[in-house]
Amino acid sequence: MSAHIGYAAMLERFPPAEAVALSALAESHGFTGVMASDHFQPWIPAQGESSFVWSVLGSIGERTRGDFGPGVTTPGFRMHPAVVAQASATLGAMHPGRHWLGLGSGEALNEHVVGPYWPEAPERINRMFEAVDVIKKLFSASLAGRDVRHSGPHFKLEATRLWTMPPVAPEILVAASGPVTAKRAGRTVDGMITTGASTDKLAALLTRFREGAREVGRDPARLHRVLQLHLSWAATDEQAMRNALAEWPIGGLRIPRGDIRSPFEFEQLARTVRPEDFAGRMVVSADPDVHRADIQRHLDLGFDRIYLHNAGRDQARFLEVFGREVLPGLRA
C-alpha cells in the first residue's frame, strides 16, 4: 500500500504565496497532503517570514486536493479556543473531509507576544487539553444545532454555537513530545503529531498513545499517528550540511526551546550548532536512498502520515527529486 507522505509548508521560511505554490507543486509530484506551520515569528531572523496560517490554509485548500491542516496551532494565547474552532470549522465547511486541526501547547516564541503570563510546561499542557474540550464541545453541539457553555480553570465560553459547520467535524490531532501528553492524546483526540527524534523515543510515544486509547475502549488503529520529519537534502553532502546549518540549525539544538522568546535569542544559540549535532536527529545527505530508508523506518515504526520538510531553499528541486526517487519506493 502506498504511504501517505505530505509536504510541510514552513511559513516561517517562505512567503505565503510561495508556500501555497510549493504545496501545489508538491501534490503534482506525488505528495498527498500539506502541514502548514503556525508561527508569529521565525525561529531565527534569517528565515525572514511568519504569515498567518489560517489565511494561507484557505489558499492551500483551493490549490490542492489532499488533506491539510496547521502543524500546529496553539489555542488560548493568541486566539481563544472558540476562535480556533470557528477557523477550523470554516475550512472544513469549504473543503469537506480534507481539513484536520492540529493543536499544540505552544512555545513562547509565538505565544508570549500578546503579553500574558507564560506558564511552565505542565500548565501549558493542561490548558491545551482544556482547549481541546472547548473545541470538541463546540463541534458536537453545533452539529446538533444547540448552544454550549464552558467554565473551566483556563477558559470561559458563554452560551453559543458555531453557525458554519461541515457535515462532519474536523479531526483533532494533538502535538506530543512526552509520554504523558501522548497518553492523554490517545484518550481524547483523533490523533497525535510529533517530530523526528530517536527511534526509542518515538516508539515510546506511540506505545503510550496506544495505551491511552485502549484505556478508554478506543481502537488505536483507527487513530492517526502523524510525524513532521525534518531533513536536509541537496545535490552534495556538503551543500546539504550548509543548508542545515544556515536554514535549520533548530534541528541541531539539544536544549528545550519552549521558553525562548526571541528569534535573536535563537540566533545566538544557533551559532553553537555543529555538524555533529544533527546526528540521530535529522538526516543530512545528498543520497535520496538514505532519506528513503529513514522515512521508511518511521513508517515501519507505526506512523501513518509523514510530512517532509527539507532545509534547503530550492524546494522545487527537492520536490521533483523526492517525487521521482523517494516516494514511489515507500510502503505503508
Tab-separated table of C-alpha atoms in Angstrom:
chain	number	residue	atom	x	y	z
A	1	MET	CA	0.000	0.000	0.000
A	2	SER	CA	1.304	3.457	-0.875
A	3	ALA	CA	2.457	5.574	2.032
A	4	HIS	CA	0.837	8.882	2.974
A	5	ILE	CA	3.708	11.353	2.553
A	6	GLY	CA	2.810	15.027	2.688
A	7	TYR	CA	4.647	18.327	2.378
A	8	ALA	CA	5.482	20.547	5.365
A	9	ALA	CA	4.911	24.155	4.302
A	10	MET	CA	7.145	26.166	6.608
A	11	LEU	CA	5.564	29.609	6.830
A	12	GLU	CA	8.455	30.912	8.939
A	13	ARG	CA	10.750	30.326	5.949
A	14	PHE	CA	8.764	31.117	2.785
A	15	PRO	CA	6.407	33.970	1.827
A	16	PRO	CA	2.751	32.921	1.842
A	17	ALA	CA	2.223	32.919	-1.931
A	18	GLU	CA	5.369	30.838	-2.410
A	19	ALA	CA	4.312	28.394	0.314
A	20	VAL	CA	0.960	27.920	-1.427
A	21	ALA	CA	2.628	27.400	-4.815
A	22	LEU	CA	5.051	24.898	-3.308
A	23	SER	CA	2.183	22.996	-1.708
A	24	ALA	CA	0.501	22.672	-5.108
A	25	LEU	CA	3.817	21.684	-6.709
A	26	ALA	CA	4.340	19.034	-4.039
A	27	GLU	CA	0.982	17.481	-4.886
A	28	SER	CA	1.874	17.417	-8.581
A	29	HIS	CA	4.964	15.349	-7.658
A	30	GLY	CA	3.024	12.795	-5.626
A	31	PHE	CA	2.898	14.279	-2.124
A	32	THR	CA	-0.513	13.630	-0.612
A	33	GLY	CA	-1.189	16.392	1.902
A	34	VAL	CA	0.094	19.604	3.484
A	35	MET	CA	1.005	20.535	7.047
A	36	ALA	CA	1.464	24.309	7.403
A	37	SER	CA	3.372	25.703	10.378
A	38	ASP	CA	1.768	28.299	12.654
A	39	HIS	CA	4.271	30.956	13.702
A	40	PHE	CA	4.074	34.586	14.781
A	41	GLN	CA	7.865	34.888	14.488
A	42	PRO	CA	10.505	32.835	12.645
A	43	TRP	CA	12.927	30.716	14.640
A	44	ILE	CA	15.864	32.843	13.503
A	45	PRO	CA	15.850	36.243	11.759
A	46	ALA	CA	17.444	34.817	8.590
A	47	GLN	CA	14.333	32.736	7.924
A	48	GLY	CA	12.559	36.024	7.459
A	49	GLU	CA	8.832	35.163	7.365
A	50	SER	CA	5.790	34.344	9.527
A	51	SER	CA	2.462	34.679	7.773
A	52	PHE	CA	-0.945	33.960	9.327
A	53	VAL	CA	-1.516	30.252	8.928
A	54	TRP	CA	-5.312	30.411	8.634
A	55	SER	CA	-5.134	32.744	5.647
A	56	VAL	CA	-2.559	30.533	3.952
A	57	LEU	CA	-4.518	27.347	4.665
A	58	GLY	CA	-7.501	28.795	2.841
A	59	SER	CA	-5.385	29.252	-0.275
A	60	ILE	CA	-3.760	25.831	0.105
A	61	GLY	CA	-7.207	24.298	0.235
A	62	GLU	CA	-8.118	25.945	-3.061
A	63	ARG	CA	-4.883	24.958	-4.835
A	64	THR	CA	-4.664	21.313	-3.689
A	65	ARG	CA	-6.889	18.241	-3.366
A	66	GLY	CA	-5.357	16.350	-0.437
A	67	ASP	CA	-5.597	16.738	3.323
A	68	PHE	CA	-4.300	19.882	5.008
A	69	GLY	CA	-4.093	21.500	8.426
A	70	PRO	CA	-1.956	23.551	10.821
A	71	GLY	CA	1.028	21.809	12.342
A	72	VAL	CA	0.344	23.054	14.955
A	73	THR	CA	-1.751	25.947	16.242
A	74	THR	CA	-1.986	26.870	19.928
A	75	PRO	CA	-5.398	27.777	21.342
A	76	GLY	CA	-5.585	30.022	24.350
A	77	PHE	CA	-2.891	32.661	23.995
A	78	ARG	CA	-3.096	34.493	20.670
A	79	MET	CA	-6.567	33.078	19.991
A	80	HIS	CA	-9.333	31.762	22.217
A	81	PRO	CA	-10.248	28.119	21.552
A	82	ALA	CA	-13.645	29.238	20.236
A	83	VAL	CA	-11.959	31.300	17.515
A	84	VAL	CA	-9.683	28.388	16.602
A	85	ALA	CA	-12.763	26.164	16.395
A	86	GLN	CA	-14.507	28.670	14.116
A	87	ALA	CA	-11.476	28.947	11.823
A	88	SER	CA	-11.200	25.163	11.571
A	89	ALA	CA	-14.915	24.595	11.059
A	90	THR	CA	-14.935	27.156	8.243
A	91	LEU	CA	-12.124	25.374	6.410
A	92	GLY	CA	-13.915	22.081	6.993
A	93	ALA	CA	-17.113	23.502	5.509
A	94	MET	CA	-15.246	24.785	2.449
A	95	HIS	CA	-13.304	21.540	1.948
A	96	PRO	CA	-15.296	18.659	3.482
A	97	GLY	CA	-13.257	15.667	4.558
A	98	ARG	CA	-9.900	17.285	3.825
A	99	HIS	CA	-9.074	19.619	6.707
A	100	TRP	CA	-7.739	18.491	10.093
A	101	LEU	CA	-6.992	20.607	13.155
A	102	GLY	CA	-3.520	20.249	14.683
A	103	LEU	CA	-3.188	21.664	18.213
A	104	GLY	CA	-0.183	22.191	20.467
A	105	SER	CA	0.629	23.570	23.918
A	106	GLY	CA	2.686	26.395	22.464
A	107	GLU	CA	6.118	27.982	22.582
A	108	ALA	CA	6.993	31.384	23.984
A	109	LEU	CA	8.481	32.408	20.626
A	110	ASN	CA	4.974	32.725	19.215
A	111	GLU	CA	2.580	32.960	22.128
A	112	HIS	CA	4.209	35.424	24.512
A	113	VAL	CA	3.732	38.268	22.017
A	114	VAL	CA	0.278	39.104	23.387
A	115	GLY	CA	1.793	39.594	26.848
A	116	PRO	CA	0.188	37.013	29.157
A	117	TYR	CA	1.937	35.185	31.956
A	118	TRP	CA	3.928	32.387	30.294
A	119	PRO	CA	3.264	29.193	32.279
A	120	GLU	CA	5.526	26.202	32.714
A	121	ALA	CA	5.058	23.139	30.522
A	122	PRO	CA	2.618	21.167	32.745
A	123	GLU	CA	0.201	24.108	32.898
A	124	ARG	CA	0.521	24.707	29.161
A	125	ILE	CA	-0.393	21.078	28.521
A	126	ASN	CA	-3.418	21.320	30.834
A	127	ARG	CA	-4.517	24.496	29.042
A	128	MET	CA	-4.232	22.723	25.704
A	129	PHE	CA	-6.391	19.801	26.780
A	130	GLU	CA	-8.997	22.145	28.240
A	131	ALA	CA	-8.961	23.974	24.899
A	132	VAL	CA	-9.494	20.613	23.184
A	133	ASP	CA	-12.530	20.117	25.412
A	134	VAL	CA	-13.922	23.536	24.444
A	135	ILE	CA	-13.403	22.877	20.740
A	136	LYS	CA	-14.916	19.375	20.879
A	137	LYS	CA	-17.942	20.740	22.753
A	138	LEU	CA	-18.419	23.437	20.131
A	139	PHE	CA	-18.079	20.982	17.247
A	140	SER	CA	-20.526	18.441	18.681
A	141	ALA	CA	-23.103	20.949	19.926
A	142	SER	CA	-23.025	22.909	16.691
A	143	LEU	CA	-23.579	19.774	14.620
A	144	ALA	CA	-26.564	19.008	16.881
A	145	GLY	CA	-27.951	22.528	16.422
A	146	ARG	CA	-27.666	23.666	20.012
A	147	ASP	CA	-25.682	26.101	22.139
A	148	VAL	CA	-22.970	25.082	24.574
A	149	ARG	CA	-21.252	26.662	27.590
A	150	HIS	CA	-17.921	26.080	29.243
A	151	SER	CA	-16.403	27.261	32.501
A	152	GLY	CA	-13.017	25.860	33.435
A	153	PRO	CA	-9.770	26.845	35.139
A	154	HIS	CA	-8.387	28.470	31.978
A	155	PHE	CA	-11.274	29.267	29.623
A	156	LYS	CA	-14.861	30.500	29.703
A	157	LEU	CA	-17.397	30.196	26.930
A	158	GLU	CA	-20.821	31.786	27.158
A	159	ALA	CA	-23.788	30.037	25.537
A	160	THR	CA	-23.070	29.884	21.822
A	161	ARG	CA	-22.560	27.615	18.823
A	162	LEU	CA	-20.705	27.641	15.500
A	163	TRP	CA	-23.163	28.613	12.802
A	164	THR	CA	-20.951	27.377	9.958
A	165	MET	CA	-20.010	23.704	10.228
A	166	PRO	CA	-19.000	20.923	7.835
A	167	PRO	CA	-21.154	17.769	7.730
A	168	VAL	CA	-18.511	16.056	9.903
A	169	ALA	CA	-16.319	17.923	12.395
A	170	PRO	CA	-12.624	18.231	11.528
A	171	GLU	CA	-10.391	15.624	13.102
A	172	ILE	CA	-8.373	16.955	16.046
A	173	LEU	CA	-4.701	15.988	16.308
A	174	VAL	CA	-2.575	16.924	19.326
A	175	ALA	CA	1.172	17.543	19.317
A	176	ALA	CA	3.051	15.394	21.822
A	177	SER	CA	6.737	15.259	22.699
A	178	GLY	CA	6.404	13.462	26.026
A	179	PRO	CA	4.728	10.276	27.237
A	180	VAL	CA	2.070	11.931	29.423
A	181	THR	CA	0.784	14.105	26.593
A	182	ALA	CA	0.893	11.181	24.178
A	183	LYS	CA	-1.249	9.058	26.511
A	184	ARG	CA	-3.766	11.851	27.057
A	185	ALA	CA	-3.969	12.351	23.306
A	186	GLY	CA	-4.784	8.672	22.854
A	187	ARG	CA	-7.618	9.047	25.340
A	188	THR	CA	-9.177	12.195	23.931
A	189	VAL	CA	-8.497	13.107	20.284
A	190	ASP	CA	-8.289	11.683	16.772
A	191	GLY	CA	-4.519	11.500	16.501
A	192	MET	CA	-1.069	12.520	17.677
A	193	ILE	CA	1.518	14.698	15.943
A	194	THR	CA	5.202	14.620	16.819
A	195	THR	CA	8.532	15.490	15.227
A	196	GLY	CA	11.593	13.435	14.354
A	197	ALA	CA	13.523	12.012	17.307
A	198	SER	CA	15.369	8.841	18.259
A	199	THR	CA	13.706	5.534	17.467
A	200	ASP	CA	13.416	4.697	21.165
A	201	LYS	CA	11.681	7.975	21.995
A	202	LEU	CA	9.249	7.756	19.082
A	203	ALA	CA	8.441	4.121	19.872
A	204	ALA	CA	7.722	5.074	23.487
A	205	LEU	CA	5.415	7.917	22.409
A	206	LEU	CA	3.479	5.611	20.088
A	207	THR	CA	3.184	2.991	22.829
A	208	ARG	CA	1.779	5.497	25.321
A	209	PHE	CA	-0.589	6.884	22.686
A	210	ARG	CA	-1.978	3.398	22.035
A	211	GLU	CA	-2.209	2.693	25.780
A	212	GLY	CA	-4.275	5.830	26.294
A	213	ALA	CA	-6.647	4.849	23.518
A	214	ARG	CA	-7.150	1.308	24.807
A	215	GLU	CA	-7.809	2.520	28.364
A	216	VAL	CA	-10.990	4.223	27.194
A	217	GLY	CA	-12.059	1.498	24.775
A	218	ARG	CA	-10.814	3.121	21.595
A	219	ASP	CA	-9.144	1.248	18.740
A	220	PRO	CA	-5.630	2.731	18.273
A	221	ALA	CA	-5.568	1.513	14.677
A	222	ARG	CA	-8.378	3.964	13.863
A	223	LEU	CA	-6.402	6.939	15.177
A	224	HIS	CA	-3.726	8.885	13.309
A	225	ARG	CA	-0.019	8.789	14.145
A	226	VAL	CA	1.475	11.803	12.406
A	227	LEU	CA	5.123	12.804	12.042
A	228	GLN	CA	6.693	16.035	10.847
A	229	LEU	CA	10.108	14.942	9.602
A	230	HIS	CA	12.883	17.486	9.103
A	231	LEU	CA	15.706	16.621	6.713
A	232	SER	CA	18.371	18.260	4.610
A	233	TRP	CA	18.817	17.120	1.034
A	234	ALA	CA	20.860	18.883	-1.660
A	235	ALA	CA	22.971	17.998	-4.688
A	236	THR	CA	26.021	17.288	-2.488
A	237	ASP	CA	26.534	16.267	1.114
A	238	GLU	CA	28.464	19.479	1.705
A	239	GLN	CA	25.607	21.644	0.436
A	240	ALA	CA	23.083	19.650	2.449
A	241	MET	CA	25.091	20.353	5.609
A	242	ARG	CA	25.489	24.048	4.745
A	243	ASN	CA	21.711	24.255	4.293
A	244	ALA	CA	21.071	22.536	7.609
A	245	LEU	CA	23.399	24.890	9.487
A	246	ALA	CA	22.172	28.061	7.782
A	247	GLU	CA	18.464	27.359	7.340
A	248	TRP	CA	17.515	24.860	10.052
A	249	PRO	CA	20.011	24.960	12.939
A	250	ILE	CA	16.973	24.341	15.170
A	251	GLY	CA	17.323	20.693	14.143
A	252	GLY	CA	20.703	20.533	15.877
A	253	LEU	CA	19.792	22.331	19.097
A	254	ARG	CA	19.849	19.984	22.059
A	255	ILE	CA	18.150	22.245	24.582
A	256	PRO	CA	14.466	22.795	25.409
A	257	ARG	CA	13.136	25.685	23.348
A	258	GLY	CA	9.609	26.263	24.659
A	259	ASP	CA	10.575	29.225	26.870
A	260	ILE	CA	12.810	31.146	24.443
A	261	ARG	CA	11.049	34.328	23.340
A	262	SER	CA	13.014	35.931	20.540
A	263	PRO	CA	14.382	34.921	17.124
A	264	PHE	CA	17.506	36.855	18.079
A	265	GLU	CA	17.997	34.632	21.136
A	266	PHE	CA	17.630	31.571	18.917
A	267	GLU	CA	20.159	33.122	16.544
A	268	GLN	CA	22.725	33.292	19.330
A	269	LEU	CA	22.044	29.682	20.336
A	270	ALA	CA	22.179	28.525	16.712
A	271	ARG	CA	25.777	29.704	16.451
A	272	THR	CA	26.751	26.869	18.787
A	273	VAL	CA	25.344	24.161	16.480
A	274	ARG	CA	27.962	21.976	14.766
A	275	PRO	CA	27.543	19.348	12.012
A	276	GLU	CA	27.792	16.505	14.514
A	277	ASP	CA	24.794	17.884	16.418
A	278	PHE	CA	22.420	16.679	13.688
A	279	ALA	CA	23.449	13.036	14.151
A	280	GLY	CA	20.492	10.945	15.240
A	281	ARG	CA	18.169	13.928	15.000
A	282	MET	CA	17.945	14.839	11.317
A	283	VAL	CA	19.259	13.120	8.198
A	284	VAL	CA	21.657	15.331	6.230
A	285	SER	CA	22.577	13.689	2.920
A	286	ALA	CA	22.619	14.098	-0.861
A	287	ASP	CA	21.603	10.464	-1.350
A	288	PRO	CA	17.840	10.019	-1.905
A	289	ASP	CA	18.144	6.370	-0.878
A	290	VAL	CA	19.406	7.391	2.552
A	291	HIS	CA	16.370	9.600	3.001
A	292	ARG	CA	14.027	6.940	1.639
A	293	ALA	CA	15.363	4.420	4.166
A	294	ASP	CA	14.909	6.876	7.032
A	295	ILE	CA	11.330	7.713	6.016
A	296	GLN	CA	10.532	4.010	5.647
A	297	ARG	CA	11.962	3.384	9.121
A	298	HIS	CA	9.411	5.812	10.549
A	299	LEU	CA	6.583	4.234	8.580
A	300	ASP	CA	7.624	0.819	9.904
A	301	LEU	CA	7.631	2.246	13.420
A	302	GLY	CA	3.904	2.922	13.090
A	303	PHE	CA	3.354	6.409	11.670
A	304	ASP	CA	0.566	6.560	9.105
A	305	ARG	CA	1.187	10.118	7.878
A	306	ILE	CA	4.558	11.815	7.424
A	307	TYR	CA	5.040	15.417	6.286
A	308	LEU	CA	8.515	16.253	4.976
A	309	HIS	CA	10.422	19.492	5.466
A	310	ASN	CA	13.678	19.999	3.576
A	311	ALA	CA	16.091	22.597	4.941
A	312	GLY	CA	17.248	23.787	1.509
A	313	ARG	CA	15.911	26.854	-0.274
A	314	ASP	CA	15.480	25.019	-3.584
A	315	GLN	CA	12.215	23.383	-2.624
A	316	ALA	CA	11.172	22.796	-6.241
A	317	ARG	CA	14.214	20.617	-6.919
A	318	PHE	CA	13.669	18.732	-3.654
A	319	LEU	CA	10.030	18.030	-4.550
A	320	GLU	CA	10.968	16.861	-8.032
A	321	VAL	CA	13.719	14.503	-6.862
A	322	PHE	CA	11.787	13.055	-3.943
A	323	GLY	CA	8.659	12.670	-6.043
A	324	ARG	CA	10.629	10.671	-8.604
A	325	GLU	CA	13.187	8.795	-6.486
A	326	VAL	CA	11.878	8.538	-2.934
A	327	LEU	CA	8.068	8.454	-2.728
A	328	PRO	CA	7.482	5.560	-5.175
A	329	GLY	CA	9.630	3.230	-3.054
A	330	LEU	CA	7.818	3.871	0.239
A	331	ARG	CA	5.206	1.490	1.609
A	332	ALA	CA	2.763	1.935	4.485
